[in-house]
Amino acid sequence: LKREERDKRFSVTPLGGGVFRVEGAQVERWVVQTDWENEEAVAFFQHRFKRMGVDTALEKAGARDGDEVRILGFSFAFESPTAGAVDVYQELDI
């Protein structure tokens, strides 16, 4: 149980110029496991990201739509959770 809680911890670091780094064991594992060529896999990653609170933490750190989010060697554009994007996996409890 302690390991699960430790794995769920993450940090958001503003790097300047609209770039943010996210670090944390579970988030990094999800990034590595995601098939970035598969739209459903990316949508599921976004769902997990949201449920874990990473979107909200990025917003609190100052991230705006279109800012760059870096996790390990991957980067993608931030989309605000309040921007109205549809979470197709919201009914799942995972």
mmCIF file with all atom_site columns, C-alpha atoms in Angstrom:
data_model
loop_
_atom_site.group_PDB
_atom_site.id
_atom_site.type_symbol
_atom_site.label_atom_id
_atom_site.label_alt_id
_atom_site.label_comp_id
_atom_site.label_asym_id
_atom_site.label_entity_id
_atom_site.label_seq_id
_atom_site.pdbx_PDB_ins_code
_atom_site.Cartn_x
_atom_site.Cartn_y
_atom_site.Cartn_z
_atom_site.occupancy
_atom_site.B_iso_or_equiv
_atom_site.pdbx_formal_charge
_atom_site.auth_seq_id
_atom_site.auth_comp_id
_atom_site.auth_asym_id
_atom_site.auth_atom_id
_atom_site.pdbx_PDB_model_num
ATOM 1  C CA . LEU A 1 1  ? 0.000   0.000  0.000   1.00 0.00 ? 1  LEU A CA 1
ATOM 2  C CA . LYS A 1 2  ? 2.852   2.388  0.812   1.00 0.00 ? 2  LYS A CA 1
ATOM 3  C CA . ARG A 1 3  ? 4.476   1.668  -2.541  1.00 0.00 ? 3  ARG A CA 1
ATOM 4  C CA . GLU A 1 4  ? 1.187   2.383  -4.352  1.00 0.00 ? 4  GLU A CA 1
ATOM 5  C CA . GLU A 1 5  ? 0.893   5.746  -2.620  1.00 0.00 ? 5  GLU A CA 1
ATOM 6  C CA . ARG A 1 6  ? 4.541   6.551  -3.358  1.00 0.00 ? 6  ARG A CA 1
ATOM 7  C CA . ASP A 1 7  ? 4.100   5.633  -7.029  1.00 0.00 ? 7  ASP A CA 1
ATOM 8  C CA . LYS A 1 8  ? 1.094   7.976  -7.330  1.00 0.00 ? 8  LYS A CA 1
ATOM 9  C CA . ARG A 1 9  ? 3.099   11.008 -6.249  1.00 0.00 ? 9  ARG A CA 1
ATOM 10 C CA . PHE A 1 10 ? 4.169   13.376 -8.982  1.00 0.00 ? 10 PHE A CA 1
ATOM 11 C CA . SER A 1 11 ? 5.609   16.843 -9.336  1.00 0.00 ? 11 SER A CA 1
ATOM 12 C CA . VAL A 1 12 ? 5.104   19.615 -11.859 1.00 0.00 ? 12 VAL A CA 1
ATOM 13 C CA . THR A 1 13 ? 8.018   21.937 -12.550 1.00 0.00 ? 13 THR A CA 1
ATOM 14 C CA . PRO A 1 14 ? 7.642   25.064 -14.703 1.00 0.00 ? 14 PRO A CA 1
ATOM 15 C CA . LEU A 1 15 ? 10.715  25.327 -16.938 1.00 0.00 ? 15 LEU A CA 1
ATOM 16 C CA . GLY A 1 16 ? 9.804   28.723 -18.384 1.00 0.00 ? 16 GLY A CA 1
ATOM 17 C CA . GLY A 1 17 ? 8.533   29.756 -21.784 1.00 0.00 ? 17 GLY A CA 1
ATOM 18 C CA . GLY A 1 18 ? 5.328   27.716 -21.504 1.00 0.00 ? 18 GLY A CA 1
ATOM 19 C CA . VAL A 1 19 ? 7.172   24.438 -20.829 1.00 0.00 ? 19 VAL A CA 1
ATOM 20 C CA . PHE A 1 20 ? 6.442   22.168 -17.853 1.00 0.00 ? 20 PHE A CA 1
ATOM 21 C CA . ARG A 1 21 ? 8.079   18.953 -16.657 1.00 0.00 ? 21 ARG A CA 1
ATOM 22 C CA . VAL A 1 22 ? 6.037   16.265 -14.915 1.00 0.00 ? 22 VAL A CA 1
ATOM 23 C CA . GLU A 1 23 ? 7.875   13.616 -12.893 1.00 0.00 ? 23 GLU A CA 1
ATOM 24 C CA . GLY A 1 24 ? 6.533   10.647 -10.983 1.00 0.00 ? 24 GLY A CA 1
ATOM 25 C CA . ALA A 1 25 ? 6.826   6.865  -11.134 1.00 0.00 ? 25 ALA A CA 1
ATOM 26 C CA . GLN A 1 26 ? 3.282   6.039  -12.199 1.00 0.00 ? 26 GLN A CA 1
ATOM 27 C CA . VAL A 1 27 ? 2.913   8.881  -14.687 1.00 0.00 ? 27 VAL A CA 1
ATOM 28 C CA . GLU A 1 28 ? 6.250   8.009  -16.268 1.00 0.00 ? 28 GLU A CA 1
ATOM 29 C CA . ARG A 1 29 ? 5.269   4.344  -16.486 1.00 0.00 ? 29 ARG A CA 1
ATOM 30 C CA . TRP A 1 30 ? 2.032   5.286  -18.282 1.00 0.00 ? 30 TRP A CA 1
ATOM 31 C CA . VAL A 1 31 ? 3.947   7.416  -20.800 1.00 0.00 ? 31 VAL A CA 1
ATOM 32 C CA . VAL A 1 32 ? 6.298   4.552  -21.628 1.00 0.00 ? 32 VAL A CA 1
ATOM 33 C CA . GLN A 1 33 ? 3.426   2.045  -21.916 1.00 0.00 ? 33 GLN A CA 1
ATOM 34 C CA . THR A 1 34 ? 1.233   4.228  -24.154 1.00 0.00 ? 34 THR A CA 1
ATOM 35 C CA . ASP A 1 35 ? 1.115   3.491  -27.884 1.00 0.00 ? 35 ASP A CA 1
ATOM 36 C CA . TRP A 1 36 ? 1.239   7.086  -29.131 1.00 0.00 ? 36 TRP A CA 1
ATOM 37 C CA . GLU A 1 37 ? 0.172   6.020  -32.633 1.00 0.00 ? 37 GLU A CA 1
ATOM 38 C CA . ASN A 1 38 ? -3.140  4.629  -31.285 1.00 0.00 ? 38 ASN A CA 1
ATOM 39 C CA . GLU A 1 39 ? -5.856  7.261  -30.677 1.00 0.00 ? 39 GLU A CA 1
ATOM 40 C CA . GLU A 1 40 ? -7.687  5.092  -28.129 1.00 0.00 ? 40 GLU A CA 1
ATOM 41 C CA . ALA A 1 41 ? -4.476  4.515  -26.173 1.00 0.00 ? 41 ALA A CA 1
ATOM 42 C CA . VAL A 1 42 ? -3.800  8.253  -26.099 1.00 0.00 ? 42 VAL A CA 1
ATOM 43 C CA . ALA A 1 43 ? -7.382  8.966  -24.966 1.00 0.00 ? 43 ALA A CA 1
ATOM 44 C CA . PHE A 1 44 ? -6.989  6.388  -22.196 1.00 0.00 ? 44 PHE A CA 1
ATOM 45 C CA . PHE A 1 45 ? -3.697  7.994  -21.132 1.00 0.00 ? 45 PHE A CA 1
ATOM 46 C CA . GLN A 1 46 ? -5.458  11.376 -20.980 1.00 0.00 ? 46 GLN A CA 1
ATOM 47 C CA . HIS A 1 47 ? -8.186  9.816  -18.831 1.00 0.00 ? 47 HIS A CA 1
ATOM 48 C CA . ARG A 1 48 ? -5.645  8.419  -16.355 1.00 0.00 ? 48 ARG A CA 1
ATOM 49 C CA . PHE A 1 49 ? -3.760  11.730 -16.353 1.00 0.00 ? 49 PHE A CA 1
ATOM 50 C CA . LYS A 1 50 ? -6.960  13.577 -15.474 1.00 0.00 ? 50 LYS A CA 1
ATOM 51 C CA . ARG A 1 51 ? -8.051  11.117 -12.752 1.00 0.00 ? 51 ARG A CA 1
ATOM 52 C CA . MET A 1 52 ? -4.675  11.358 -11.086 1.00 0.00 ? 52 MET A CA 1
ATOM 53 C CA . GLY A 1 53 ? -4.962  15.159 -10.961 1.00 0.00 ? 53 GLY A CA 1
ATOM 54 C CA . VAL A 1 54 ? -2.027  15.940 -13.221 1.00 0.00 ? 54 VAL A CA 1
ATOM 55 C CA . ASP A 1 55 ? -4.112  18.250 -15.450 1.00 0.00 ? 55 ASP A CA 1
ATOM 56 C CA . THR A 1 56 ? -5.258  20.248 -12.445 1.00 0.00 ? 56 THR A CA 1
ATOM 57 C CA . ALA A 1 57 ? -1.713  20.421 -11.030 1.00 0.00 ? 57 ALA A CA 1
ATOM 58 C CA . LEU A 1 58 ? -0.426  21.694 -14.374 1.00 0.00 ? 58 LEU A CA 1
ATOM 59 C CA . GLU A 1 59 ? -3.129  24.343 -14.472 1.00 0.00 ? 59 GLU A CA 1
ATOM 60 C CA . LYS A 1 60 ? -2.284  25.432 -10.909 1.00 0.00 ? 60 LYS A CA 1
ATOM 61 C CA . ALA A 1 61 ? 1.381   25.670 -11.957 1.00 0.00 ? 61 ALA A CA 1
ATOM 62 C CA . GLY A 1 62 ? 0.355   28.078 -14.724 1.00 0.00 ? 62 GLY A CA 1
ATOM 63 C CA . ALA A 1 63 ? -0.025  25.807 -17.766 1.00 0.00 ? 63 ALA A CA 1
ATOM 64 C CA . ARG A 1 64 ? -2.323  27.091 -20.500 1.00 0.00 ? 64 ARG A CA 1
ATOM 65 C CA . ASP A 1 65 ? -3.728  25.426 -23.608 1.00 0.00 ? 65 ASP A CA 1
ATOM 66 C CA . GLY A 1 66 ? -0.934  24.716 -26.064 1.00 0.00 ? 66 GLY A CA 1
ATOM 67 C CA . ASP A 1 67 ? 1.895   24.830 -23.501 1.00 0.00 ? 67 ASP A CA 1
ATOM 68 C CA . GLU A 1 68 ? 4.439   22.018 -23.744 1.00 0.00 ? 68 GLU A CA 1
ATOM 69 C CA . VAL A 1 69 ? 4.371   19.213 -21.173 1.00 0.00 ? 69 VAL A CA 1
ATOM 70 C CA . ARG A 1 70 ? 7.475   17.013 -20.921 1.00 0.00 ? 70 ARG A CA 1
ATOM 71 C CA . ILE A 1 71 ? 7.542   13.592 -19.318 1.00 0.00 ? 71 ILE A CA 1
ATOM 72 C CA . LEU A 1 72 ? 10.737  11.575 -19.738 1.00 0.00 ? 72 LEU A CA 1
ATOM 73 C CA . GLY A 1 73 ? 11.671  11.948 -23.421 1.00 0.00 ? 73 GLY A CA 1
ATOM 74 C CA . PHE A 1 74 ? 8.103   12.657 -24.536 1.00 0.00 ? 74 PHE A CA 1
ATOM 75 C CA . SER A 1 75 ? 6.374   15.988 -24.965 1.00 0.00 ? 75 SER A CA 1
ATOM 76 C CA . PHE A 1 76 ? 2.859   17.034 -25.881 1.00 0.00 ? 76 PHE A CA 1
ATOM 77 C CA . ALA A 1 77 ? 0.615   20.087 -25.844 1.00 0.00 ? 77 ALA A CA 1
ATOM 78 C CA . PHE A 1 78 ? -1.364  20.779 -22.690 1.00 0.00 ? 78 PHE A CA 1
ATOM 79 C CA . GLU A 1 79 ? -5.163  20.856 -22.954 1.00 0.00 ? 79 GLU A CA 1
ATOM 80 C CA . SER A 1 80 ? -6.958  22.439 -20.038 1.00 0.00 ? 80 SER A CA 1
ATOM 81 C CA . PRO A 1 81 ? -9.398  20.103 -18.231 1.00 0.00 ? 81 PRO A CA 1
ATOM 82 C CA . THR A 1 82 ? -11.860 23.012 -18.195 1.00 0.00 ? 82 THR A CA 1
ATOM 83 C CA . ALA A 1 83 ? -11.635 23.517 -21.964 1.00 0.00 ? 83 ALA A CA 1
ATOM 84 C CA . GLY A 1 84 ? -14.513 21.126 -22.571 1.00 0.00 ? 84 GLY A CA 1
ATOM 85 C CA . ALA A 1 85 ? -12.631 18.094 -23.907 1.00 0.00 ? 85 ALA A CA 1
ATOM 86 C CA . VAL A 1 86 ? -14.717 14.939 -23.699 1.00 0.00 ? 86 VAL A CA 1
ATOM 87 C CA . ASP A 1 87 ? -13.334 12.119 -21.539 1.00 0.00 ? 87 ASP A CA 1
ATOM 88 C CA . VAL A 1 88 ? -14.617 8.997  -23.298 1.00 0.00 ? 88 VAL A CA 1
ATOM 89 C CA . TYR A 1 89 ? -13.404 6.835  -20.396 1.00 0.00 ? 89 TYR A CA 1
ATOM 90 C CA . GLN A 1 90 ? -14.967 8.886  -17.578 1.00 0.00 ? 90 GLN A CA 1
ATOM 91 C CA . GLU A 1 91 ? -17.368 6.098  -16.583 1.00 0.00 ? 91 GLU A CA 1
ATOM 92 C CA . LEU A 1 92 ? -14.485 3.704  -15.908 1.00 0.00 ? 92 LEU A CA 1
ATOM 93 C CA . ASP A 1 93 ? -13.265 3.341  -12.352 1.00 0.00 ? 93 ASP A CA 1
ATOM 94 C CA . ILE A 1 94 ? -9.538  2.961  -13.093 1.00 0.00 ? 94 ILE A CA 1
#
